[in-house]
Amino acid sequence: MKIFMMVGKYSAKAIEGMGADRTKGAIDLIEKSGGKVNNIYALLGRRDLLLIVELPDIEAAMKVSMKLSKLTGISFETLPAIEVEKFDEMVKDI
């Protein structure tokens, strides 16, 4: 499983549907796509939402991002991530 940060921005329509039921629907969608939700945070600033998820690969992440946008009206920027320990190992010879 790969880690992805999904950073979301609410549209005016997305604000209307906020709530625990939609959050559960989003979690179910991710799980049905073979993923796992590690954390979800509400944010202040330029972005409104942060999901930290695990998904099988980049293709699954792209599909989930598009499905979530369709379901919620939230626009997502989906970013791959690795643990800093793996990053340190990867760059030690650079």
mmCIF file of C-alpha atoms in Angstrom:
data_model
loop_
_atom_site.group_PDB
_atom_site.id
_atom_site.type_symbol
_atom_site.label_atom_id
_atom_site.label_comp_id
_atom_site.label_asym_id
_atom_site.label_seq_id
_atom_site.Cartn_x
_atom_site.Cartn_y
_atom_site.Cartn_z
ATOM 1 C CA MET A 1 0.000 0.000 0.000
ATOM 2 C CA LYS A 2 1.132 3.526 -0.819
ATOM 3 C CA ILE A 3 0.421 6.633 1.243
ATOM 4 C CA PHE A 4 -1.372 9.619 -0.289
ATOM 5 C CA MET A 5 -2.304 13.018 1.085
ATOM 6 C CA MET A 6 -5.585 14.239 -0.364
ATOM 7 C CA VAL A 7 -6.004 17.976 0.164
ATOM 8 C CA GLY A 8 -9.492 19.277 -0.564
ATOM 9 C CA LYS A 9 -11.190 22.600 -1.250
ATOM 10 C CA TYR A 10 -14.946 22.955 -0.750
ATOM 11 C CA SER A 11 -17.113 24.379 -3.493
ATOM 12 C CA ALA A 12 -20.283 26.268 -2.555
ATOM 13 C CA LYS A 13 -22.265 23.123 -3.387
ATOM 14 C CA ALA A 14 -19.951 20.942 -1.292
ATOM 15 C CA ILE A 15 -20.590 23.083 1.783
ATOM 16 C CA GLU A 16 -24.298 22.246 1.579
ATOM 17 C CA GLY A 17 -23.621 18.529 1.968
ATOM 18 C CA MET A 18 -21.163 18.613 4.863
ATOM 19 C CA GLY A 19 -21.718 16.181 7.698
ATOM 20 C CA ALA A 20 -21.041 12.810 9.237
ATOM 21 C CA ASP A 21 -23.109 10.892 6.653
ATOM 22 C CA ARG A 22 -21.057 12.217 3.749
ATOM 23 C CA THR A 23 -17.832 11.580 5.646
ATOM 24 C CA LYS A 24 -18.896 7.962 6.171
ATOM 25 C CA GLY A 25 -19.745 7.697 2.465
ATOM 26 C CA ALA A 26 -16.284 8.962 1.551
ATOM 27 C CA ILE A 27 -14.610 6.477 3.897
ATOM 28 C CA ASP A 28 -16.719 3.643 2.463
ATOM 29 C CA LEU A 29 -15.766 4.666 -1.087
ATOM 30 C CA ILE A 30 -12.055 4.585 -0.221
ATOM 31 C CA GLU A 31 -12.351 1.211 1.494
ATOM 32 C CA LYS A 32 -14.332 -0.283 -1.408
ATOM 33 C CA SER A 33 -11.514 0.900 -3.683
ATOM 34 C CA GLY A 34 -9.031 -1.206 -1.733
ATOM 35 C CA GLY A 35 -7.828 1.639 0.464
ATOM 36 C CA LYS A 36 -7.651 2.614 4.100
ATOM 37 C CA VAL A 37 -8.254 6.002 5.719
ATOM 38 C CA ASN A 38 -5.590 6.789 8.319
ATOM 39 C CA ASN A 39 -6.805 10.279 9.291
ATOM 40 C CA ILE A 40 -9.125 13.067 8.175
ATOM 41 C CA TYR A 41 -8.605 16.679 9.271
ATOM 42 C CA ALA A 42 -10.573 19.887 8.743
ATOM 43 C CA LEU A 43 -8.264 22.821 7.938
ATOM 44 C CA LEU A 44 -8.207 26.604 8.021
ATOM 45 C CA GLY A 45 -6.585 28.507 5.170
ATOM 46 C CA ARG A 46 -6.394 27.903 1.425
ATOM 47 C CA ARG A 47 -7.510 24.280 1.806
ATOM 48 C CA ASP A 48 -10.417 22.909 3.812
ATOM 49 C CA LEU A 49 -9.762 19.212 4.235
ATOM 50 C CA LEU A 50 -6.855 16.742 4.536
ATOM 51 C CA LEU A 51 -7.226 12.991 4.147
ATOM 52 C CA ILE A 52 -4.268 10.700 4.795
ATOM 53 C CA VAL A 53 -5.023 7.450 3.012
ATOM 54 C CA GLU A 54 -3.374 4.243 1.903
ATOM 55 C CA LEU A 55 -4.155 2.955 -1.584
ATOM 56 C CA PRO A 56 -2.665 0.192 -3.727
ATOM 57 C CA ASP A 57 -1.080 2.455 -6.357
ATOM 58 C CA ILE A 58 -1.192 5.771 -8.220
ATOM 59 C CA GLU A 59 -3.976 4.578 -10.522
ATOM 60 C CA ALA A 60 -6.186 3.738 -7.536
ATOM 61 C CA ALA A 61 -5.384 7.145 -6.021
ATOM 62 C CA MET A 62 -6.404 8.950 -9.210
ATOM 63 C CA LYS A 63 -9.643 6.996 -9.437
ATOM 64 C CA VAL A 64 -10.514 7.586 -5.769
ATOM 65 C CA SER A 65 -9.734 11.292 -6.115
ATOM 66 C CA MET A 66 -12.117 11.614 -9.061
ATOM 67 C CA LYS A 67 -14.837 9.504 -7.400
ATOM 68 C CA LEU A 68 -14.633 11.563 -4.202
ATOM 69 C CA SER A 69 -14.890 14.793 -6.167
ATOM 70 C CA LYS A 70 -17.969 13.475 -7.953
ATOM 71 C CA LEU A 71 -19.532 12.265 -4.682
ATOM 72 C CA THR A 72 -18.788 15.348 -2.575
ATOM 73 C CA GLY A 73 -18.223 18.331 -4.853
ATOM 74 C CA ILE A 74 -14.847 18.790 -3.158
ATOM 75 C CA SER A 75 -11.872 19.421 -5.425
ATOM 76 C CA PHE A 76 -8.883 17.290 -4.357
ATOM 77 C CA GLU A 77 -5.163 17.599 -4.934
ATOM 78 C CA THR A 78 -3.765 14.110 -4.356
ATOM 79 C CA LEU A 79 -0.103 13.793 -3.410
ATOM 80 C CA PRO A 80 2.013 10.656 -3.003
ATOM 81 C CA ALA A 81 4.026 10.465 0.214
ATOM 82 C CA ILE A 82 6.672 8.266 1.812
ATOM 83 C CA GLU A 83 7.868 8.067 5.388
ATOM 84 C CA VAL A 84 10.818 10.349 6.078
ATOM 85 C CA GLU A 85 12.936 7.342 7.103
ATOM 86 C CA LYS A 86 12.480 5.845 3.624
ATOM 87 C CA PHE A 87 13.247 9.239 2.092
ATOM 88 C CA ASP A 88 16.451 9.552 4.155
ATOM 89 C CA GLU A 89 17.532 6.089 2.993
ATOM 90 C CA MET A 90 16.695 6.960 -0.621
ATOM 91 C CA VAL A 91 18.800 10.143 -0.645
ATOM 92 C CA LYS A 92 21.758 9.060 1.475
ATOM 93 C CA ASP A 93 23.986 8.594 -1.604
ATOM 94 C CA ILE A 94 23.022 11.854 -3.302
#
